[in-house]
Coordinates of C-alpha atoms in Angstrom, one line a residue:
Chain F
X23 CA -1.0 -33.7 13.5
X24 CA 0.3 -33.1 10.1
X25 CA 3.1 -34.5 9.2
X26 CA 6.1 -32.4 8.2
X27 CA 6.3 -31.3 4.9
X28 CA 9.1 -32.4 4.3
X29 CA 8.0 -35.4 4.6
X30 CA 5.5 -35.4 2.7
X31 CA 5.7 -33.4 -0.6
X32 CA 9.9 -32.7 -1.2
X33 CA 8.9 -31.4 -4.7
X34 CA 6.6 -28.4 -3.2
X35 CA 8.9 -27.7 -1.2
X36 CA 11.6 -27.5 -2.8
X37 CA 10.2 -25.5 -5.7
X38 CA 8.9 -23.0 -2.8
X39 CA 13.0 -22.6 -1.8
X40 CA 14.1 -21.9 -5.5
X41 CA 10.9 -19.4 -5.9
X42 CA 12.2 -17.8 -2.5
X43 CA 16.3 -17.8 -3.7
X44 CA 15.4 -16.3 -7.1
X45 CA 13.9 -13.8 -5.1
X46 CA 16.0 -13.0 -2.6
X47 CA 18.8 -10.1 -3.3
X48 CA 15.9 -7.9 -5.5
X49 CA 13.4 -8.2 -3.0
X50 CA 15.7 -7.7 0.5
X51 CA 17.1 -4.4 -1.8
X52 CA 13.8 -3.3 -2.1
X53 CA 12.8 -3.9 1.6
X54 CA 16.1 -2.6 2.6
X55 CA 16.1 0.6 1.0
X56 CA 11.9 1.0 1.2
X57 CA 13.3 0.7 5.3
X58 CA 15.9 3.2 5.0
X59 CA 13.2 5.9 3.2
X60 CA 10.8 5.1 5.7
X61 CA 13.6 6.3 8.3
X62 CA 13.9 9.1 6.7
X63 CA 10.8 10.2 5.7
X64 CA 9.8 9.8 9.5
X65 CA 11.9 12.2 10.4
X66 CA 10.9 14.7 7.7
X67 CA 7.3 14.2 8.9
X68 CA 7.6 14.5 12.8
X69 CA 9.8 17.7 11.9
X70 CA 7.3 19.5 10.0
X71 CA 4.6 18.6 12.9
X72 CA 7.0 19.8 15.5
X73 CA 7.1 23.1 13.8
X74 CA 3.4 23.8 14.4
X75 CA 4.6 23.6 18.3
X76 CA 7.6 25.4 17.8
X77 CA 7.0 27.7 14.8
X78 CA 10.4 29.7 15.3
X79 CA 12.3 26.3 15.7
X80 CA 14.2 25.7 12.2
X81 CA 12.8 28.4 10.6
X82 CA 15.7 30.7 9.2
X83 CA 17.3 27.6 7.4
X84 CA 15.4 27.7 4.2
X85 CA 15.9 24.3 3.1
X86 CA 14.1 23.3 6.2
X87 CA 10.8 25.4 5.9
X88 CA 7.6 23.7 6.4
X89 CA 6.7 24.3 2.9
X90 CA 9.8 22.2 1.9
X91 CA 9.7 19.4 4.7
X92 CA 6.6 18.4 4.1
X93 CA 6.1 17.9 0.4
X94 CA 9.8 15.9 1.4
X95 CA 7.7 13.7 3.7
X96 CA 4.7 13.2 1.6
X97 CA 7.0 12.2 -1.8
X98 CA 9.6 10.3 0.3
X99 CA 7.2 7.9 1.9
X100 CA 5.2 7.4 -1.2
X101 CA 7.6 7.3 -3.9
X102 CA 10.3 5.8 -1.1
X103 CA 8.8 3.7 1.5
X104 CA 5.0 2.6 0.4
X105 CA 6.7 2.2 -3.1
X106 CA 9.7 0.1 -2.9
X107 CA 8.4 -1.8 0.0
X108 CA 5.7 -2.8 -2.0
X109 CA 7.5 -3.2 -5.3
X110 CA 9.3 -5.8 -3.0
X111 CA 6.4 -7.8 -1.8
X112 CA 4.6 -7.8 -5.3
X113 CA 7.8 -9.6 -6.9
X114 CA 7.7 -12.0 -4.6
X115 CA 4.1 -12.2 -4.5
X116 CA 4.1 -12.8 -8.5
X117 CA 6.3 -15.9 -8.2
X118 CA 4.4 -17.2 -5.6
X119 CA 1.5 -17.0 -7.3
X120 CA 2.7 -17.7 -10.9
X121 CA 4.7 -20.8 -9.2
X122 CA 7.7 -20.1 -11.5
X123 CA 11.1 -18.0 -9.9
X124 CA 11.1 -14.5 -10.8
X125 CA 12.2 -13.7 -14.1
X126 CA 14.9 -10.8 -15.1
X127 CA 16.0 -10.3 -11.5
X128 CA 19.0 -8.0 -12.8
X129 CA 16.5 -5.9 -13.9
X130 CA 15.0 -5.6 -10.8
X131 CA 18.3 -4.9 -9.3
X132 CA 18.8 -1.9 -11.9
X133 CA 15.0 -0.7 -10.7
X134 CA 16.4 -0.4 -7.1
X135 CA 19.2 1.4 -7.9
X136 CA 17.4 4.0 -10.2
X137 CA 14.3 4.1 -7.8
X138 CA 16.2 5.1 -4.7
X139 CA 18.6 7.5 -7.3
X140 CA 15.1 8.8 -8.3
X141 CA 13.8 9.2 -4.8
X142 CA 16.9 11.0 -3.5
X143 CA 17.2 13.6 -6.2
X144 CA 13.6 14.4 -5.8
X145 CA 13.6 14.6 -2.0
X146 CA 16.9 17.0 -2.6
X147 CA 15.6 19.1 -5.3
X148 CA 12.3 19.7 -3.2
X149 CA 14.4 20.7 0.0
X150 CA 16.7 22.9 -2.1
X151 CA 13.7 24.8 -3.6
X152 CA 13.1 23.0 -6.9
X153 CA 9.7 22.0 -6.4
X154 CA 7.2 21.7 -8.7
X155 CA 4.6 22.8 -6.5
X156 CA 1.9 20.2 -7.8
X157 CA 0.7 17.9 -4.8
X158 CA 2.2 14.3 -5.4
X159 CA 4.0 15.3 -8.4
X160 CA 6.4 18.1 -6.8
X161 CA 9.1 15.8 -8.1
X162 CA 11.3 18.0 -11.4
X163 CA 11.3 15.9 -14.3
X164 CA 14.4 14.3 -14.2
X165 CA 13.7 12.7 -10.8
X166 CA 10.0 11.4 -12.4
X167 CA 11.6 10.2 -15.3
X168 CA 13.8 8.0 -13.5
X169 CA 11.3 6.5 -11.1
X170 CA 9.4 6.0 -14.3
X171 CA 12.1 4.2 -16.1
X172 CA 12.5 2.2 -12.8
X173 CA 8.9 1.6 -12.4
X174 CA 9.0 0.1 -16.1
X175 CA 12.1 -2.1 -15.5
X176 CA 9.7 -3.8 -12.2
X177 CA 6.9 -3.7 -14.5
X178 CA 8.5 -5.6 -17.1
X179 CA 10.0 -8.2 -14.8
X180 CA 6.4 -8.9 -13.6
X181 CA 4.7 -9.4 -16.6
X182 CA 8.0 -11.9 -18.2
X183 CA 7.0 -13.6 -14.9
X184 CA 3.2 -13.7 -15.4
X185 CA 3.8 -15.2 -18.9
X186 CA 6.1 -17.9 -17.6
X187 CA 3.5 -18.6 -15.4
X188 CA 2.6 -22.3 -14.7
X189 CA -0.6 -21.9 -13.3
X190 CA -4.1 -22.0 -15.2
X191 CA -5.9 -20.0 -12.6
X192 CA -5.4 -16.1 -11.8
X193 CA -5.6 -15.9 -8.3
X194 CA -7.4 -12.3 -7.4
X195 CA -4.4 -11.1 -5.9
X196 CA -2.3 -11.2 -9.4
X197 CA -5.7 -9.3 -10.8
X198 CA -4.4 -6.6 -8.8
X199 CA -1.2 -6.7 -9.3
X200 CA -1.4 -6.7 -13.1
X201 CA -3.5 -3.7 -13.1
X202 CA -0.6 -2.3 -11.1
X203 CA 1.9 -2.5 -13.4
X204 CA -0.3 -2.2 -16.6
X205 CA -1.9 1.1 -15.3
X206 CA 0.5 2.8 -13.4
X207 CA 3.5 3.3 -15.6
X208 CA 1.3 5.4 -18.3
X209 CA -0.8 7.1 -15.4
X210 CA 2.8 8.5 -13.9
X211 CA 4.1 9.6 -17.1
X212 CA 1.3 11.3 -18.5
X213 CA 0.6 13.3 -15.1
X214 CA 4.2 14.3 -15.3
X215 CA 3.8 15.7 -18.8
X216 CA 4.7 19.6 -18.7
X217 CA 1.9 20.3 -21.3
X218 CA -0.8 21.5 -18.8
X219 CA -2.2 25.0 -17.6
X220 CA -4.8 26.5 -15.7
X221 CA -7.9 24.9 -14.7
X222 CA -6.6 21.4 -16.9
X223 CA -3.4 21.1 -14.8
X224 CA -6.1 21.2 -11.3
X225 CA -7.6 18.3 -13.0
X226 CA -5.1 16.2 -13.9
X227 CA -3.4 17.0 -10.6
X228 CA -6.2 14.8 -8.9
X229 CA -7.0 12.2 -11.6
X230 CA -3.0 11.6 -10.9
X231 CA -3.3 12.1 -7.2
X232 CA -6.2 9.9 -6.4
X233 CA -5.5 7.1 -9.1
X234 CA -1.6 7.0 -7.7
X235 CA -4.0 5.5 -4.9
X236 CA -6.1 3.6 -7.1
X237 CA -3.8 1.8 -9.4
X238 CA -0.9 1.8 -7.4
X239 CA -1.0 2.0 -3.4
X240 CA -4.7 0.9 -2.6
X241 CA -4.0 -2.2 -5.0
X242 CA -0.6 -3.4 -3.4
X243 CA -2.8 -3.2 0.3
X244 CA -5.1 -5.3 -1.2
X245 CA -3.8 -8.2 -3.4
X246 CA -1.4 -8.6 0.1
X247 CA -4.7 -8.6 2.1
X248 CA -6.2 -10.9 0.0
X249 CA -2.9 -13.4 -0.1
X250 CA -1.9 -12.9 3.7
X251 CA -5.5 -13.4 5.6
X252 CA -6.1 -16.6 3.9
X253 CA -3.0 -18.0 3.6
X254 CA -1.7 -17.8 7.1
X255 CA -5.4 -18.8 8.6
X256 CA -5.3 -21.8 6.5
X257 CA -8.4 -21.1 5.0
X258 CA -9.4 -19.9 1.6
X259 CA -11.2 -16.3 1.1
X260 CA -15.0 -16.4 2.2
X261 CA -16.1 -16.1 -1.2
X262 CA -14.2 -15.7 -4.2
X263 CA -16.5 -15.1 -6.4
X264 CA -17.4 -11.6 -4.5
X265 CA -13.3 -10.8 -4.4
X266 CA -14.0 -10.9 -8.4
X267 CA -17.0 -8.7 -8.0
X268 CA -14.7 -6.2 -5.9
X269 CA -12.2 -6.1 -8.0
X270 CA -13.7 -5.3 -11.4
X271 CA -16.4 -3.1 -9.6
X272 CA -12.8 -1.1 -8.2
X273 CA -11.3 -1.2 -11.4
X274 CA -14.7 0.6 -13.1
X275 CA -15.1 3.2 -9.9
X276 CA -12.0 4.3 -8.3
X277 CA -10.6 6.0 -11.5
X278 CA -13.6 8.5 -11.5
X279 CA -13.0 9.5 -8.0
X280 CA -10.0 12.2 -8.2
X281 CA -11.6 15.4 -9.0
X282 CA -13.7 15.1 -5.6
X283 CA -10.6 16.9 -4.2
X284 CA -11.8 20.1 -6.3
X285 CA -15.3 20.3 -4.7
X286 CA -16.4 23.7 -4.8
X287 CA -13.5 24.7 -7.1
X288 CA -13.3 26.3 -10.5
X289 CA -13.8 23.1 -12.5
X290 CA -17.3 22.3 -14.1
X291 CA -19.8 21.2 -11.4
X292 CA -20.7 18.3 -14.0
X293 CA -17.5 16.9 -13.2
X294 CA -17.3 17.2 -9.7
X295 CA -20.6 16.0 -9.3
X296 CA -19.6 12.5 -11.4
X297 CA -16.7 12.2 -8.9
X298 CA -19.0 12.6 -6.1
X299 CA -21.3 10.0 -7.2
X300 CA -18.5 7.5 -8.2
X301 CA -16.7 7.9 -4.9
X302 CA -20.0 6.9 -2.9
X303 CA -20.2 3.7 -5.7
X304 CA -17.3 2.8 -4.0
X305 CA -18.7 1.3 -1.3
X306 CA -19.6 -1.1 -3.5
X307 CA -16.2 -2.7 -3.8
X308 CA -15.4 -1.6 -0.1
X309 CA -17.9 -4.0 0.9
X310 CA -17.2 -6.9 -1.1
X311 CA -13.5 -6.6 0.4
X312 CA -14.6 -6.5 3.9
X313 CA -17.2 -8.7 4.5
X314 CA -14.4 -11.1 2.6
X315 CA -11.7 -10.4 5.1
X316 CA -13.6 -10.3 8.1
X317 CA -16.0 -13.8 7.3
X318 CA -12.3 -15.3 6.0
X319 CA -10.9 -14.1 9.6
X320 CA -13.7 -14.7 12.0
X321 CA -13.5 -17.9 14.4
X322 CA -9.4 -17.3 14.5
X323 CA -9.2 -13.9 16.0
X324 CA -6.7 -15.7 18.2
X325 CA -4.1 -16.1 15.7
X326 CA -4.0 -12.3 16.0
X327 CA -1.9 -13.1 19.1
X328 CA 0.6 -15.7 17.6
X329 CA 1.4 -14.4 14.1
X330 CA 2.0 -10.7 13.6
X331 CA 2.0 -11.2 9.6
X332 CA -2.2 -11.4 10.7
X333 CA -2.0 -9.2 13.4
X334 CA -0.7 -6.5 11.1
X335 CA -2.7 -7.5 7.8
X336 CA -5.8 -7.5 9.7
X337 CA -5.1 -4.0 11.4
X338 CA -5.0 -2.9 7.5
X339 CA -7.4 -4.3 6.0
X340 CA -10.3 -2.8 8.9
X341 CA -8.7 0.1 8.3
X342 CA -8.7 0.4 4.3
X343 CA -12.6 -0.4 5.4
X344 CA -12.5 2.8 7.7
X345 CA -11.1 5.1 5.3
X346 CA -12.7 4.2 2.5
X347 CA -16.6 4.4 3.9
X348 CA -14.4 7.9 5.7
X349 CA -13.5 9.1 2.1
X350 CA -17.0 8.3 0.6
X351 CA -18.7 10.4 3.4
X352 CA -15.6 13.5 2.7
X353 CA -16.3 13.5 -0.7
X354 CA -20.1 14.3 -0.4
X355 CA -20.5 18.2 -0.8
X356 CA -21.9 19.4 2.6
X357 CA -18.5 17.7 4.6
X358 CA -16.5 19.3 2.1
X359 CA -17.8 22.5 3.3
X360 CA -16.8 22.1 6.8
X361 CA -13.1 19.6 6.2
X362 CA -11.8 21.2 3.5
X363 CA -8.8 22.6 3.8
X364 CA -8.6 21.7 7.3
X365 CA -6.4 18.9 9.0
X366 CA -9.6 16.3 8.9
X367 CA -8.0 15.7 5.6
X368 CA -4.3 15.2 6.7
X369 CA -5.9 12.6 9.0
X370 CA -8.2 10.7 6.1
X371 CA -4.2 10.4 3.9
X372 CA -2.3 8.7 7.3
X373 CA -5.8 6.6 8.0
X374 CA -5.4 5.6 4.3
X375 CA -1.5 5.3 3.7
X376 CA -0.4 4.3 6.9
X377 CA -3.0 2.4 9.3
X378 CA -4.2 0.1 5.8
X379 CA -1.3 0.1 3.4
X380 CA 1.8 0.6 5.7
X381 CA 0.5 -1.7 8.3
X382 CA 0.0 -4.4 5.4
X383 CA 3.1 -3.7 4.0
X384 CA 4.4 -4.8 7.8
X385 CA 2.5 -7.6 8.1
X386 CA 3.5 -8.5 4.7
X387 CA 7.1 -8.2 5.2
X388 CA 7.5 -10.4 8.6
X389 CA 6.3 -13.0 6.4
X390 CA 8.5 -12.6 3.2
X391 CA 11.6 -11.7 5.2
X392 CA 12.8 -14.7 7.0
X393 CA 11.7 -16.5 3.8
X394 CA 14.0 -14.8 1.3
X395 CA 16.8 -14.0 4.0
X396 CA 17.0 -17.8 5.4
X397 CA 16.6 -16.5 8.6
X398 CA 13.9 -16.2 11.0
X399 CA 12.7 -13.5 13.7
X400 CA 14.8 -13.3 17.2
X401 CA 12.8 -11.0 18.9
X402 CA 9.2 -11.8 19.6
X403 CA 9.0 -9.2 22.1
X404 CA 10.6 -6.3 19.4
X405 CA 7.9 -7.2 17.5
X406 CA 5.4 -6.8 19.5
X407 CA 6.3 -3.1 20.6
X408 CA 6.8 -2.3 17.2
X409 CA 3.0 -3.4 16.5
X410 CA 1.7 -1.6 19.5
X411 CA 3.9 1.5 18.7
X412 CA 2.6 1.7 15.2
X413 CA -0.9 0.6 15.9
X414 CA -1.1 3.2 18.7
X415 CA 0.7 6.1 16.9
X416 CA -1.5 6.3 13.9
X417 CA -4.4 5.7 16.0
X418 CA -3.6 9.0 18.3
X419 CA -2.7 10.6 14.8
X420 CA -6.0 10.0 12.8
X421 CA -8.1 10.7 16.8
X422 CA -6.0 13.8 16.9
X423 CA -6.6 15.2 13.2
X424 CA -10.1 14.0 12.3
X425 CA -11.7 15.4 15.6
X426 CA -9.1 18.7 15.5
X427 CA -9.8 19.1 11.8
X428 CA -13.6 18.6 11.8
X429 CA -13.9 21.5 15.0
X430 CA -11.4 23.8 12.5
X431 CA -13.8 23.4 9.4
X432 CA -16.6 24.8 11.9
X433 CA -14.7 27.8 13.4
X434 CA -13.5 28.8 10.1
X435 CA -17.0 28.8 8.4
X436 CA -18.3 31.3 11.6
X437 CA -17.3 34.6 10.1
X438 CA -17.5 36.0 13.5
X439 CA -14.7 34.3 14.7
X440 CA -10.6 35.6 14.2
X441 CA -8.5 33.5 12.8
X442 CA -6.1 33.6 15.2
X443 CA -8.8 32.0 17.5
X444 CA -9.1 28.9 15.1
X445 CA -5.4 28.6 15.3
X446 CA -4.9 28.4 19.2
X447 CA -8.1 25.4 18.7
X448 CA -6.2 23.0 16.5
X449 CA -2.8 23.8 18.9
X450 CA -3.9 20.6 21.4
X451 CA -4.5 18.1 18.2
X452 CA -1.0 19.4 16.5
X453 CA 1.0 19.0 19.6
X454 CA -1.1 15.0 20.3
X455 CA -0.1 14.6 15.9
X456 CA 3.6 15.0 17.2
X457 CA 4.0 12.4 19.5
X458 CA 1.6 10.0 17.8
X459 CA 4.2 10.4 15.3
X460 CA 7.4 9.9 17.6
X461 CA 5.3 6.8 18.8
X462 CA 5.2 5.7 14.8
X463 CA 8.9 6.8 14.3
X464 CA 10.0 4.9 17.6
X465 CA 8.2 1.6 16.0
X466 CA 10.0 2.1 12.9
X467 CA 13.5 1.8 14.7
X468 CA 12.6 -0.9 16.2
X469 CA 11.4 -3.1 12.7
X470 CA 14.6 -1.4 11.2
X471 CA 17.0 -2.9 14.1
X472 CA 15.2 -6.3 13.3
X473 CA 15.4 -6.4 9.6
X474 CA 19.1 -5.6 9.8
X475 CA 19.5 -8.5 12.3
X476 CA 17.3 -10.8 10.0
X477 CA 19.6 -10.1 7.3
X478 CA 22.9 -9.9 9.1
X479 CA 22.1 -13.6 10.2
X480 CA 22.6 -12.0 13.8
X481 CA 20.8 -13.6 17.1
X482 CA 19.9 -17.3 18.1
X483 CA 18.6 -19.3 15.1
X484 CA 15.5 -20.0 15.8
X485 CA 13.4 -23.7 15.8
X486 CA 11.3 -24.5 13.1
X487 CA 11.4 -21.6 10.8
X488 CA 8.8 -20.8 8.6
X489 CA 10.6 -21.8 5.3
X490 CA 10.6 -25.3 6.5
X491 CA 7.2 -26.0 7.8
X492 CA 4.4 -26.5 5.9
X493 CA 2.8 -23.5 7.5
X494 CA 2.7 -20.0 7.0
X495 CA 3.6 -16.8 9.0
Chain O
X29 CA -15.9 23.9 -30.0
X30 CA -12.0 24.3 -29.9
X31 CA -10.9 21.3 -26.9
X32 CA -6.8 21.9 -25.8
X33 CA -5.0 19.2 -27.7
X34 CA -3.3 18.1 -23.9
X35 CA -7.6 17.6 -22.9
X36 CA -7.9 15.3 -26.6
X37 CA -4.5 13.5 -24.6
X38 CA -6.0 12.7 -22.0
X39 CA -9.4 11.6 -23.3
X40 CA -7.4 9.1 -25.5
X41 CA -5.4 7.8 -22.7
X42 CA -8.2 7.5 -20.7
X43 CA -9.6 5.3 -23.5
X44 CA -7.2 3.3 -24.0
X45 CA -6.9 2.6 -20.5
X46 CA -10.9 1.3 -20.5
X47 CA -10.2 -0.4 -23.2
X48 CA -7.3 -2.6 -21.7
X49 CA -10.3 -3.2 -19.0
X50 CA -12.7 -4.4 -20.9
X51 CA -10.1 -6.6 -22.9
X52 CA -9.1 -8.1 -19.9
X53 CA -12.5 -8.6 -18.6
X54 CA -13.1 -10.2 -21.9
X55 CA -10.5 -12.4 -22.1
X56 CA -11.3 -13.5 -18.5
X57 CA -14.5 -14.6 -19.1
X58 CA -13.8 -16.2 -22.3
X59 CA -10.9 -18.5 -20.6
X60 CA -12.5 -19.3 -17.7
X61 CA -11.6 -17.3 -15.2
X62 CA -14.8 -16.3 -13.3
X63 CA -15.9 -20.0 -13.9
X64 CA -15.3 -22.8 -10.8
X65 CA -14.6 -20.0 -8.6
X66 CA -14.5 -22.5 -5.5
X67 CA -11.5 -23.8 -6.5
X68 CA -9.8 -20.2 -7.4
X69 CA -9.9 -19.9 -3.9
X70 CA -7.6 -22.6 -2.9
X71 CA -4.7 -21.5 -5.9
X72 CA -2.8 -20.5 -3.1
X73 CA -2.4 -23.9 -1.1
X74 CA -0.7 -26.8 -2.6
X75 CA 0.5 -30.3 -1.5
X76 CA 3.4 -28.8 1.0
X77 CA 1.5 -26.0 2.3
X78 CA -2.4 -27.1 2.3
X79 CA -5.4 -25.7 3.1
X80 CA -6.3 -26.0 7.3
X81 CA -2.6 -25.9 8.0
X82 CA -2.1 -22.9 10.1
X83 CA 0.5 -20.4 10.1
X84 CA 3.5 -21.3 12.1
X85 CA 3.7 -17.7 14.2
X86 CA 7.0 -16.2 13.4
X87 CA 8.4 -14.0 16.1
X88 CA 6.3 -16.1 19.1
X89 CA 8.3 -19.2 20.1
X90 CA 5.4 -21.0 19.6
X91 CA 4.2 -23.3 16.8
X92 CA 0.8 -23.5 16.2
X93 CA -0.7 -26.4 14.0
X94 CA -4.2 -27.3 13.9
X95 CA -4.4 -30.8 15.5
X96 CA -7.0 -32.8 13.9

């Protein structure tokens, strides 16, 4: 038996409070309101699926067209939940890993408030009709500018803490975080300049949209994957020198992959052809990552069952495997002529930003939130639905789109064949997309109602919680 | 060959952003980071939290320590 830690190292431990308290109010305001845009943009989502089922229902309010609702869903979860949730986790994550308490946290307070100010003044000016009609960047300017400038104020608060750092050794997850919040700000800003036309803007459209995945939401997935699996198994990572390999590999790949999304459109075939290539070097990185998680993991599958930080982290990181080797094989030029522009590609974007990074973020947050809030869990059962609901939901979802989608690239390439035909084919895979994502929306209660009681200090306390013992989550 | 001064934007941009790459790939190697990468590993365990303890499950009712 090992002793308890209190025991035996008070200096650790103690440290590991302070780093926690320092924490606390910035990253429970980020969870907080990344939970409250998750809430919303759920219900943004399931409404634009229900109105494939029920095209009539909502349609005279114009503010609630599809063509509104669902750019709202797609900015709101991004820029809102996947965004400040993880923002959250990687401030925490910093001072764990830098072993000094966050630095600037009132800066970090002033990047909530002007994120969520952001986020709500985009989502608005999208549902009043002020798009601008550029996928991932339909945010006006004003709402970009200020999730920049709050972007920069998190930014800044990580690297103050990376140079106070009192470690001599940069674990791989601060690798990616650092290219996180060296890359993204000028990425964002420069996408958002109003300078482009034509075939350019196309271009930059993608190298934004597919590098807001690449130095931004695919590296916050992973530097928790790589923290989380090891830490709460007890083990280190397999082998650390290939986690180096994946990362530098990612960082010299995954910024060539964007214009992929223009296959077969007007921009030179040189180019596409480069993104092709670099998005099948991915697997190169791909595979360092998962054999990593899955040699660090194997022999304690059973934790699965006790600690839903792993049970969620490891539903992530097999599926950032899954979508990745998926978006390797889309971006190849002969499934491009059957899934694009069908709902295969709807499916590969929730396999990607919900089933790895969303499910991560989870896992990642059941560990950090009874540490920060001084409060553990009361509802092991809760928990468990909410795994199964979310786990389930985007498991119908991707089933649903990714077969539905695939038979819709095929009917629409045979000529012969009305449209109207292809329509009444994907009607079965829309209406399963709709309750996968009640299923999702009805898990997302659920981790709301315990997050607020977690916070609140509501419910039995519970024995041994996780700040004191010298385990993990 | 007349190239849109927003396409010369983004080539330098997309410079600079190698560049910071291969400065910080540089600097790694030069202070040692891709050297004893055994021990990298275990950066995230310490004295109070060390490596083979396993996580206490949160949200189980159960503790779970490895016993040996």
């Amino acid at each position: 038996m090992q002793p308890p830690a209190e025991e035996q190292a008070p200096d650790r431990l103690a440290s590991r409070q302070e780093l926690d308290r320092a924490a606390a109010l910035p990253v429970l305001l980020y969870f907080g309101s990344g939970i409250a845009w998750l809430l919303a943009g759920t219900l943004l989502g399931v409404a634009a699926s229900l109105k494939f089922d029920l095209p009539d229902w909502l349609g005279t309010i114009a503010q609630l067209t599809y063509g509104r609702i669902r750019p709202a869903h797609l900015n709101v979860m991004a820029y809102g939940w996947a965004s400040l949730a993880g923002a959250g986790c990687l401030v925490w994550l910093t001072s764990r890993l830098c072993r000094v308490p966050i630095r600037r946290p009132e800066w970090l307070i002033a990047s909530v408030l002007l994120w969520n100010l952001g986020v709500a003044y985009g989502a608005l000016s999208i549902l009043l009709g002020y798009s601008q009609s550029v996928e991932w960047l339909e945010y006006p300017l004003p709402a970009a500018g200020i999730i920049a400038a709050a972007f920069l104020l998190f930014a800044s608060s990580i690297l103050a803490t990376f140079r106070a750092r009192k470690v001599e050794h940069l674990y791989v997850s601060l690798w990616y975080i650092m290219a996180s919040v060296v890359w993204f700000p000028p990425l964002y800003v420069v996408a958002n300049l109003p300078i482009y036309t034509g075939v350019v803007h196309g271009a930059v459209n993608w190298w934004y949209g597919h590098n807001a995945l690449a130095v931004w939401f695919t590296p916050v997935g992973l530097t928790l994957a790589y923290y989380f699996i090891p830490k709460v198994i007890g083990r280190p990572i397999y082998s650390y020198y290939l986690s180096l390999i994946g990362f530098w590999a990612f960082a010299l790949f995954y910024n060539w992959n964007g214009i992929h999304h223009l296959v077969g459109g007007p921009v030179p075939t040189w180019l596409q052809t480069i993104s092709i290539i670099a998005s099948v070097l991915m697997v190169i990185p791909v595979m360092a990552v998962a054999v990593n998680h899955h040699m660090t993991t194997i022999g304690n599958f059973r934790m699965l069952r006790t600690s839903p930080t792993l049970r969620f982290t490891v539903f992530g990181a097999m599926s950032y495997t899954a979508v990745s080797f998926q978006g390797s094989m889309e971006a190849l030029r002969t499934m491009q002529e059957v899934v694009h522009f069908t709902h295969y590609t709807v499916g590969h974007a929730h396999l990607g930003v919900y089933a790895f990074l969303t499910m991560i973020l989870f896992g990642a947050m059941y560990y950090i939130t009874p540490r920060v809030a001084q409060w553990n869990w009361t509802r092991p059962g809760w928990i468990k639905a909410h795994f199964w609901l979310s786990a389930g939901g985007v498991l119908l979802y991707v089933a649903a789109m990714v077969v539905g989608g695939f038979l819709q690239g095929l009917a629409m390439n045979d000529a012969a064949k009305p449209f109207v035909e292809v329509v009444d084919l994907t009607r079965p895979y829309l209406t399963a997309r709709t309750v996968s994502g009640i299923l999702m929306g009805a898990g997302h209660l659920v981790f709301a109602l315990l997050f607020v009681e977690v916070v609140l200090r509501r419910g039995p306390r519970r024995l041994a919680p996780p700040w004191e013992a010298g385990g993990a989550g | 060959m007349n190239i849109p001064p927003e396409v010369l934007l983004l080539i330098g941009i997309s410079v600079c952003g190698s560049a910071v790459a291969l400065a910080a790939f540089v600097w790694a190697v030069n202070t040692g980071q891709m050297d004893e990468t055994e021990s990298g590993a275990l950066a995230i365990f310490d004295e109070g939290e060390p490596e083979g303890a396993q996580g206490q499950a949160t949200g189980t009712g159960r503790q779970r320590r490895r016993s040996d």
